[in-house]
Short mmCIF file of C-alpha atoms in Angstrom, two decimals:
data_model
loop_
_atom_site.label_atom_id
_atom_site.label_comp_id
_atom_site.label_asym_id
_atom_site.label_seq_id
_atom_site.Cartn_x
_atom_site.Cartn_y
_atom_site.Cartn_z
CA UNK D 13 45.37 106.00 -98.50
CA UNK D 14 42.32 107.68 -96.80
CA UNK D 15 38.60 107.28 -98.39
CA UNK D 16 39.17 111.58 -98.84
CA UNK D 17 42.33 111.23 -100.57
CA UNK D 18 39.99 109.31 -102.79
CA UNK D 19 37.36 111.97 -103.16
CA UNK D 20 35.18 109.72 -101.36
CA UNK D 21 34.72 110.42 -97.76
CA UNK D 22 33.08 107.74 -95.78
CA UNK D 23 31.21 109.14 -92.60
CA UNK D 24 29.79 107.31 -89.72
CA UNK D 25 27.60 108.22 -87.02
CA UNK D 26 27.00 107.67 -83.33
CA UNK D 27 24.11 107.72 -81.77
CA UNK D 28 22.73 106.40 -78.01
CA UNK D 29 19.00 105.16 -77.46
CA UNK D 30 16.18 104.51 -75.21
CA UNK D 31 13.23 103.72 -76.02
CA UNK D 32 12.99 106.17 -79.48
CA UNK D 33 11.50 103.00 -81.22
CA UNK D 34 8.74 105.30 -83.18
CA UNK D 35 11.72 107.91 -84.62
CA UNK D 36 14.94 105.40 -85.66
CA UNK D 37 13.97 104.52 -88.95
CA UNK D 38 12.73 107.56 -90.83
CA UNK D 39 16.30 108.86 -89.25
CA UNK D 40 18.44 106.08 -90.46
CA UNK D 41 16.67 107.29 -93.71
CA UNK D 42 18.19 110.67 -93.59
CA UNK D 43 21.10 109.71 -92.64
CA UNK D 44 21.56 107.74 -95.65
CA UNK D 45 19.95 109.47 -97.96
CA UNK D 46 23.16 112.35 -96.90
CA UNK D 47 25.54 109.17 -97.68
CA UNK D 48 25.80 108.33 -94.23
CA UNK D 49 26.54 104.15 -94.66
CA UNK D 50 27.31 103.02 -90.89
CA UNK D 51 25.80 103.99 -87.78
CA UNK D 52 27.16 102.46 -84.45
CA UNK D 53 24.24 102.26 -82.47
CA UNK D 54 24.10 101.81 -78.29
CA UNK D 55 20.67 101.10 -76.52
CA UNK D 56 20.39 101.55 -73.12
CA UNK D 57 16.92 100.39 -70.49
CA UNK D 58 14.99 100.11 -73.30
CA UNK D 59 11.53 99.01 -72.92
CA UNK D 60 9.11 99.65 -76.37
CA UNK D 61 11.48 97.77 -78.89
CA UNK D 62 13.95 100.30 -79.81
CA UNK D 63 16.50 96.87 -79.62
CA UNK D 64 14.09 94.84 -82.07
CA UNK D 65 13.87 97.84 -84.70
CA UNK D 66 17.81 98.78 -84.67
CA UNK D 67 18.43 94.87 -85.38
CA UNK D 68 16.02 94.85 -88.14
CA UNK D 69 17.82 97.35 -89.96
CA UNK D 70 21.43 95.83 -89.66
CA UNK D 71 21.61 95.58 -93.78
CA UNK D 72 21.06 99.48 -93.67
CA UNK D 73 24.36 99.75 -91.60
CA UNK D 74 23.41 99.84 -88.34
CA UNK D 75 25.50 98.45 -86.11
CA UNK D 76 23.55 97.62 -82.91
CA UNK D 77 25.40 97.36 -79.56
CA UNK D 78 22.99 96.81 -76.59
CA UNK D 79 24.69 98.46 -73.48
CA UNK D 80 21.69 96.70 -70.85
CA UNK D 81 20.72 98.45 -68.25
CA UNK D 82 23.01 101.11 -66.64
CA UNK D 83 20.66 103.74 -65.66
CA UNK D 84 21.10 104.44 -62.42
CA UNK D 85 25.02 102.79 -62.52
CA UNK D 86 27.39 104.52 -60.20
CA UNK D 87 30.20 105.98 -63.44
CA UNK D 88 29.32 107.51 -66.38
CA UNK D 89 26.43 108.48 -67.87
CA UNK D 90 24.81 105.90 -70.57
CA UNK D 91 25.69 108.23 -73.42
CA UNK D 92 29.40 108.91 -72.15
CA UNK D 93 29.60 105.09 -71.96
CA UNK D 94 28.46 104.96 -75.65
CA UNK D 95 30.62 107.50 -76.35
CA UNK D 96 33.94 106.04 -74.72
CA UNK D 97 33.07 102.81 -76.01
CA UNK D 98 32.56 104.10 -79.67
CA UNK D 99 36.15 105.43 -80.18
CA UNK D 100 37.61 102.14 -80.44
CA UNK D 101 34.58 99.85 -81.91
CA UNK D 102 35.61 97.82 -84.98
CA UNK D 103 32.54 99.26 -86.46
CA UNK D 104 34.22 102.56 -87.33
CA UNK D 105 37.34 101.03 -89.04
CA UNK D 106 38.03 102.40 -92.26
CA UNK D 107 35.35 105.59 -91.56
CA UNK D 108 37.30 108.85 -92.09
CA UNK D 109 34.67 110.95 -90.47
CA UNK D 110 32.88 110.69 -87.45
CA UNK D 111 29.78 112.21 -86.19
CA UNK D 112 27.98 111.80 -82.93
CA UNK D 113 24.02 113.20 -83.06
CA UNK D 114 20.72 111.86 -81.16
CA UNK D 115 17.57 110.75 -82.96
CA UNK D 116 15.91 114.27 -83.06
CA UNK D 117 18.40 116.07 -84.79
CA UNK D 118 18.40 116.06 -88.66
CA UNK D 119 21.02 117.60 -90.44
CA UNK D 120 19.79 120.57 -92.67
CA UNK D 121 21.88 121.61 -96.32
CA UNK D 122 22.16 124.32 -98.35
CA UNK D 123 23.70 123.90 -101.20
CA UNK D 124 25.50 120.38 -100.35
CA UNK D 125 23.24 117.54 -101.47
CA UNK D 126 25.68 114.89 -99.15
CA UNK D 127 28.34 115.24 -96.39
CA UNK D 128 30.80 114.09 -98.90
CA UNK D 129 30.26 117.43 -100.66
CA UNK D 130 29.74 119.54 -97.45
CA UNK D 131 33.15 118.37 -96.81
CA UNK D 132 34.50 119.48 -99.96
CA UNK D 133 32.89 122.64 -99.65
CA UNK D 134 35.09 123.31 -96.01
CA UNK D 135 38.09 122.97 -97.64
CA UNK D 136 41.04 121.51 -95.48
CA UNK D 137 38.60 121.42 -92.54
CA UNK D 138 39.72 118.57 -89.93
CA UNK D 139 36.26 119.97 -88.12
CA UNK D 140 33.18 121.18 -89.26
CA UNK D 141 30.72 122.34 -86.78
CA UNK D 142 26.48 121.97 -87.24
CA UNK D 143 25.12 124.34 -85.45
CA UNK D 144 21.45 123.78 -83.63
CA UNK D 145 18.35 125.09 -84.80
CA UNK D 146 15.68 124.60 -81.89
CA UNK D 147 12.03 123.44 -83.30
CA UNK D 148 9.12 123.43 -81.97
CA UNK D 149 5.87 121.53 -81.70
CA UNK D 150 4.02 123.99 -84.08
CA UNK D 151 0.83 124.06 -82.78
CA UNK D 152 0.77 120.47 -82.56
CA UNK D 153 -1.43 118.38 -79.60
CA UNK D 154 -0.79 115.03 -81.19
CA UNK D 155 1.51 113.45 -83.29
CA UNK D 156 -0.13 113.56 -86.52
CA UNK D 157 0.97 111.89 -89.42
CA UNK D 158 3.98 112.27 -91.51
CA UNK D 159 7.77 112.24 -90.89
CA UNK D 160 9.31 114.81 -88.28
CA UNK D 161 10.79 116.81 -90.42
CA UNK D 162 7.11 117.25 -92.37
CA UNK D 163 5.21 117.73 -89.56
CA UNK D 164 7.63 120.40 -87.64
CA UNK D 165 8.35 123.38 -89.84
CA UNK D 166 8.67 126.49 -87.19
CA UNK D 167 11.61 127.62 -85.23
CA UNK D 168 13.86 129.74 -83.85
CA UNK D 169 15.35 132.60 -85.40
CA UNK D 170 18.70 132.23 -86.63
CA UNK D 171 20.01 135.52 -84.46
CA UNK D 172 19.25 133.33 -81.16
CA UNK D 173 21.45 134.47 -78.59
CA UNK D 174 19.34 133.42 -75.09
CA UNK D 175 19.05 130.49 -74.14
CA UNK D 176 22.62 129.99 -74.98
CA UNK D 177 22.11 126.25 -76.32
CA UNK D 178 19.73 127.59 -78.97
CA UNK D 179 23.42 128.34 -80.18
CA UNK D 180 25.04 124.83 -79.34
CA UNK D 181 26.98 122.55 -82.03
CA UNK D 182 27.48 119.24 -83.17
CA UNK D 183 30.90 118.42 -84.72
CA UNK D 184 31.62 116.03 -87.74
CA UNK D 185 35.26 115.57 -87.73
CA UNK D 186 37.91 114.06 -89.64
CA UNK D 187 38.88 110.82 -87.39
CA UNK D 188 43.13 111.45 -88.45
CA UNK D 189 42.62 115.05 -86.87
CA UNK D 190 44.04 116.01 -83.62
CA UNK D 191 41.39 114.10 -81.99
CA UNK D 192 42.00 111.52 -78.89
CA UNK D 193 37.41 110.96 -78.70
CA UNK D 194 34.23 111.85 -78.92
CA UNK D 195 32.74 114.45 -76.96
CA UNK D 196 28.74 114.79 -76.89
CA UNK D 197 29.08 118.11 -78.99
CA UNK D 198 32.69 118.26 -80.31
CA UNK D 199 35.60 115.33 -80.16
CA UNK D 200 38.29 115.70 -77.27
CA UNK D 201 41.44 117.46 -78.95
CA UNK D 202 44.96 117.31 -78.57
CA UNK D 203 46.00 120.40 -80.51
CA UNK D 204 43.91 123.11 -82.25
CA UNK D 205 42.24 121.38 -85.43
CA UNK D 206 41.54 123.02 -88.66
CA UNK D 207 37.93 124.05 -88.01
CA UNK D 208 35.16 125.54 -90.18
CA UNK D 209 31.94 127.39 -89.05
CA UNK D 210 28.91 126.37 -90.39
CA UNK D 211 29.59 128.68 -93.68
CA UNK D 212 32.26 126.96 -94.20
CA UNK D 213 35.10 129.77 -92.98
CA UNK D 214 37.79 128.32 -90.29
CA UNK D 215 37.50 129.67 -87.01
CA UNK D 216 40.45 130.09 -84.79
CA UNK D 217 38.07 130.61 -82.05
CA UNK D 218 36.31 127.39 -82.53
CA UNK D 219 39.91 125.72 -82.82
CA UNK D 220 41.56 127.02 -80.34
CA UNK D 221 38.78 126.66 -77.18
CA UNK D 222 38.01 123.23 -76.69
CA UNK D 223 35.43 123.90 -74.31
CA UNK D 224 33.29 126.12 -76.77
CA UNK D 225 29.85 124.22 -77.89
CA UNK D 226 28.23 127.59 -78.60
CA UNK D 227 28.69 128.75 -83.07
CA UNK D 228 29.59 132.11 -83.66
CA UNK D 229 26.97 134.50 -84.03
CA UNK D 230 24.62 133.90 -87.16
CA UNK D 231 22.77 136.91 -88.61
CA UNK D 232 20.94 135.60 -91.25
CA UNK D 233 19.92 132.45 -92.60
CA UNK D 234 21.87 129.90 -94.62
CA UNK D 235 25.36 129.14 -94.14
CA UNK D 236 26.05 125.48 -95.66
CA UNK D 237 24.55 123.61 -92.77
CA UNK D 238 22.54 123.87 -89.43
CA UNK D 239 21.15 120.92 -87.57
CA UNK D 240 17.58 121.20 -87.08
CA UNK D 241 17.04 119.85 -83.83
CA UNK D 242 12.95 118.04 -82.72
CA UNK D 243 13.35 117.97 -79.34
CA UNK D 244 9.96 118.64 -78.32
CA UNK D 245 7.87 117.53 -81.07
CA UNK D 246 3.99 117.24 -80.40
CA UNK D 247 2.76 118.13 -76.61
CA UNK D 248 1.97 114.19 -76.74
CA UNK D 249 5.16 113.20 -77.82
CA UNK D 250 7.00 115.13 -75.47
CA UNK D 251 4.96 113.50 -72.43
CA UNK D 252 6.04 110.19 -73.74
CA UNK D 253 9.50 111.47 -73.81
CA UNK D 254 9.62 112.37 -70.20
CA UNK D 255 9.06 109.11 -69.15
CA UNK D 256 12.76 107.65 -70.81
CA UNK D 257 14.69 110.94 -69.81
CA UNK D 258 17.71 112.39 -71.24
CA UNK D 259 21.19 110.11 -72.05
CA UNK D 260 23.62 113.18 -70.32
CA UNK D 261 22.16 114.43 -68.01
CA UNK D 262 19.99 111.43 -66.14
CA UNK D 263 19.60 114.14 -62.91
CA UNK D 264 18.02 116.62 -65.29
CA UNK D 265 13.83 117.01 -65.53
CA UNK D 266 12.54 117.12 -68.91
CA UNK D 267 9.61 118.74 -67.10
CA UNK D 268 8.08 122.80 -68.15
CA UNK D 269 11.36 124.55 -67.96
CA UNK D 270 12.78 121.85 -70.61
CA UNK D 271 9.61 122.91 -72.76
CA UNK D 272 9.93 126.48 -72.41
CA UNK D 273 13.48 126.79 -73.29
CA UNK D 274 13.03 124.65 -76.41
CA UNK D 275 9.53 125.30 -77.96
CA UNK D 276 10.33 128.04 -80.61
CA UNK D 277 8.34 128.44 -83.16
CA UNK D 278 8.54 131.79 -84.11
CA UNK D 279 9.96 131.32 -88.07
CA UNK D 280 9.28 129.03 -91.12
CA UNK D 281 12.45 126.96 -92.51
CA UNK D 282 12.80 125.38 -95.41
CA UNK D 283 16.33 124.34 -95.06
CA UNK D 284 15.56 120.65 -95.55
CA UNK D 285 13.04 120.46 -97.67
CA UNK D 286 15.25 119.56 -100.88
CA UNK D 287 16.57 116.28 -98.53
CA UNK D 288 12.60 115.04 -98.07
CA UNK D 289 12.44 113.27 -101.34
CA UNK D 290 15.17 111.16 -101.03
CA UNK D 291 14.47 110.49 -97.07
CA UNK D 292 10.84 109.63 -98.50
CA UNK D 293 12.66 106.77 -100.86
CA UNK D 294 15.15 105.38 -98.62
CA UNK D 295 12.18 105.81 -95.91
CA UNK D 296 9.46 103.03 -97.83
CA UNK D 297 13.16 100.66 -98.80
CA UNK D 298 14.32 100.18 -94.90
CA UNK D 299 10.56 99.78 -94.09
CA UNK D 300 10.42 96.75 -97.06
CA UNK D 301 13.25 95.16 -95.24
CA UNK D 302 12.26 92.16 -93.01
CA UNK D 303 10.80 93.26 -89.45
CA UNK D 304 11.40 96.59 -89.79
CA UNK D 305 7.71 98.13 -90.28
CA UNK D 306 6.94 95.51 -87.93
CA UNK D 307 9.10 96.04 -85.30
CA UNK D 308 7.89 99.99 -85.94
CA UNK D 309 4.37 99.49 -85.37
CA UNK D 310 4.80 97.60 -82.40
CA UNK D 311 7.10 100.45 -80.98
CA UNK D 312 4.78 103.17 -81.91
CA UNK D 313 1.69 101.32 -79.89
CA UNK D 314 4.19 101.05 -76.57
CA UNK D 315 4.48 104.75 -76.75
CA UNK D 316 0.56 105.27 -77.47
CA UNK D 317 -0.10 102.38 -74.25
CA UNK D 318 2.27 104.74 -72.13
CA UNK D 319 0.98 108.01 -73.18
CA UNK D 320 -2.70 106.57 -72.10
CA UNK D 321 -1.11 106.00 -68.59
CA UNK D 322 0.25 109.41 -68.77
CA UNK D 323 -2.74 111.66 -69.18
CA UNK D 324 -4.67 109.13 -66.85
CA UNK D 325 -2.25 110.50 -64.04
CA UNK D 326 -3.08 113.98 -62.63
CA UNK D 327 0.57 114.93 -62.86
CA UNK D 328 0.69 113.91 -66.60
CA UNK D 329 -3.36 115.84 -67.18
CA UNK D 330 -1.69 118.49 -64.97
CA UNK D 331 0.80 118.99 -67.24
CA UNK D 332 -0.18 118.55 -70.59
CA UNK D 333 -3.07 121.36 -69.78
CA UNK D 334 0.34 123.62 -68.69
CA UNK D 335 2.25 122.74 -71.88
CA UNK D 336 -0.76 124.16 -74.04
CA UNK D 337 -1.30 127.53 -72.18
CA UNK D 338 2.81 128.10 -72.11
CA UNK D 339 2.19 127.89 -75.83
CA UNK D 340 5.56 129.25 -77.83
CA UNK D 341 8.22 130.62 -76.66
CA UNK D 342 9.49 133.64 -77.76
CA UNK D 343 13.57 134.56 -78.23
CA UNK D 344 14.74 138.15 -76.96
CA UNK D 345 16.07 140.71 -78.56
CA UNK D 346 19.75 139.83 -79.48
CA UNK D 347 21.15 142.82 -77.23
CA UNK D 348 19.18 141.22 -74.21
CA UNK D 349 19.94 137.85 -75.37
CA UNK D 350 23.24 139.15 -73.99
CA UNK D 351 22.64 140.77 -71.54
CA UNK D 352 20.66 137.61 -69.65
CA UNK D 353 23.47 135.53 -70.61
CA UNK D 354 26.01 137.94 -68.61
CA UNK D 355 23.83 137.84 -65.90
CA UNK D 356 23.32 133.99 -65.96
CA UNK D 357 27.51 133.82 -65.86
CA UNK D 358 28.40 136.44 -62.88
CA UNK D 359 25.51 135.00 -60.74
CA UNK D 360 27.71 131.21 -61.71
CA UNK D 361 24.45 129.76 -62.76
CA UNK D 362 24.11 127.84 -66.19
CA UNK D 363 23.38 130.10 -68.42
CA UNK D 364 21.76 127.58 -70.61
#
C-alpha cells in the first residue's frame, strides 16, 4: 500500500549542485518546512564547500552523492547524469512523489500549507505542474541580508508570454504514474498521465505533449502553486554565479542576454510569504546542527574571495557597470508576446 493510499504522501526531491554553498540550507529549509523529508543531492566541480555543507545536513534528509568532476566529460551533461542516476537511487525507495528543482527555485502556495495537501487539492493527478515565476534582483547591488525569498519580492507579471521560459514548468509527479524518468522540467512518459495545471484542473494538453515545458496561459494571479524562481538575485550574486555556469546547458553564457531575459521586476508577490515563518524555524534548527553554520560561513566567504577577483577584472568591472544601466526588464504586451514568439519559431531560432 502506497504512502497516498495512506493520506500521507511522501515527496522527495532532486536537485544537482556546484558550488551554491551560500543558498542550500535556507532551501533545504523550505523544502521541509512544505514536508519535503528526503532530498537526493548530486555535486558536481565544486570548489567553495557546497560538498562540506550538503554532508552536514544528512540528519535533515539529504542524501549527498558527489558525482566529481565531469564538467567538460564527453556524454551527458552533469545534471542529466544526476538525473539518470536519480531514477534508480535507493534513496527514493518508498517516496511516492518525485520532484526535480535547482537551488533558486522555491515553491510558492496558495491555499496549500504542504505538498501533501497540494496533492489532495489536484485530485487524481499522477502530475502536477509548477509553473515559473521569473524574479528579479530588485534594485539590489549586493546581497544584503536576509533569506532569498525576503530579500527578492518583484517579478514578472503572471500574463508573461515572451520570453517563452518566463512560462516554463517544473513537474512533481506521482513515481507509479506512467513515468519511465526524470526529465529536467517534466518526467519521461510512457502514456498520457493524469495531469493538473497549476489551478489544479487536468490538462489534456499538458498530458498528451510530452515535449510541452511551457503552462497554459495564466491571466491573473493565484492558482494553487507557481514556483518562484531567483535566478539572478543581486548584480553581485549573479557575477559570482557566472563563474560555476549552468548544470544543462554547460555551452550556454550566463553573460547580459541571460540577465536581460530574466531580471523582471515589474510586480510585487506575496505568494510565499505565509511559508517564511516556518522556513525561518526550520532555517535557525538545520543551522544548530553540527557544521552546518560552519560549513555556511566558510562557503559564503569563497563566494565573497571570488567576487573580489571578479570586479578586479575589467571584464567582470565591465560588466557589472552594464548589468546596472540594463536595469529591469520589461515583459511585452501579451499580443506581442506572441507575436515575437511566432517569429522566433518560423525563423527556427529558440524562441526562449
Amino acid at each position: 500500500m502506497s504512502d497516498q493510499s495512506r493520506g500521507a504522501p511522501r515527496v522527495a526531491v532532486v536537485t544537482c549542485l556546484r558550488d551554491e554553498g551560500p543558498f542550500i540550507t535556507e532551501w533545504v529549509a523550505h523544502l521541509r518546512g512544505l514536508g519535503v523529508s528526503r532530498i537526493l543531492a548530486f555535486s558536481n566541480d565544486c570548489t567553495d564547500g557546497t560538498e562540506a555543507v550538503l554532508d552536514a545536513l544528512s540528519p535533515a534528509g539529504v542524501v549527498h552523492v558527489p558525482q566529481g568532476t565531469v564538467r567538460g566529460l564527453a556524454g551527458p551533461t552533469p545534471q542529466w547524469r544526476a538525473l539518470r542516476q536519480a531514477w534508480d537511487h535507493p534513496a527514493l525507495d518508498g517516496f511516492d512523489w518525485l520532484l526535480h528543482l535547482d537551488v533558486d527555485e522555491f515553491i510558492a502556495l496558495n491555499g496549500p500549507r504542504t505538498l501533501a495537501e497540494l496533492i489532495a487539492n489536484c485530485g487524481a493527478a499522477q502530475a502536477i505542474a509548477l509553473p515559473w515565476r521569473l524574479f528579479g534582483c530588485d534594485g539590489r547591488l549586493t546581497p544584503g541580508q536576509g533569506i532569498t525569498p525576503e530579500r527578492f519580492s518583484r517579478c514578472a507579471p503572471v500574463d508573461m508570454v515572451f520570453p517563452a521560459l518566463g512560462s516554463f514548468f517544473k513537474t512533481l509527479f506521482h513515481r507509479d504514474g506512467p513515468f519511465t524518468g526524470f526529465g529536467v522540467h517534466r518526467p519521461a512518459q510512457s502514456a498520457p498521465p493524469a495531469f493538473a495545471d497549476c489551478t489544479g484542473a487536468l490538462s489534456t494538453d499538458l498530458a498528451e505533449s510530452p515535449a510541452r515545458i511551457l503552462h497554459p496561459p495564466r491571466q491573473v494571479s493565484g492558482g494553487l502553486v507557481q514556483l518562484n524562481h531567483y535566478s539572478t538575485r543581486s548584480i553581485h550574486e549573479f557575477l559570482a554565479k557566472r563563474l560555476r555556469g549552468l548544470p544543462n546547458r554547460t555551452d550556454k553564457a550566463i553573460d547580459l542576454t541571460y540577465w536581460i531575459e530574466r531580471n523582471f521586476n515589474q510586480v510585487p508577490c506575496d505568494m510565499i510569504a505565509p511559508q517564511l515563518p516556518e522556513l525561518h524555524a526550520t532555517l535557525a534548527d538545520l543551522r544548530a546542527l553540527p557544521g552546518v553554520a560552519t560549513a555556511e560561513a566558510r562557503a559564503r566567504d569563497w563566494h565573497a574571495t571570488q567576487l573580489e577577483t571578479v570586479l578586479a577584472s575589467a571584464e567582470g568591472a565591465h560588466l557589472c557597470g552594464r548589468l546596472v544601466l540594463a536595469g529591469g526588464s520589461i515583459a511585452p504586451d501579451p499580443r506581442l508576446g506572441r507575436a515575437l514568439l511566432r517569429q522566433a519559431q518560423l525563423a527556427g531560432r529558440d524562441a526562449t
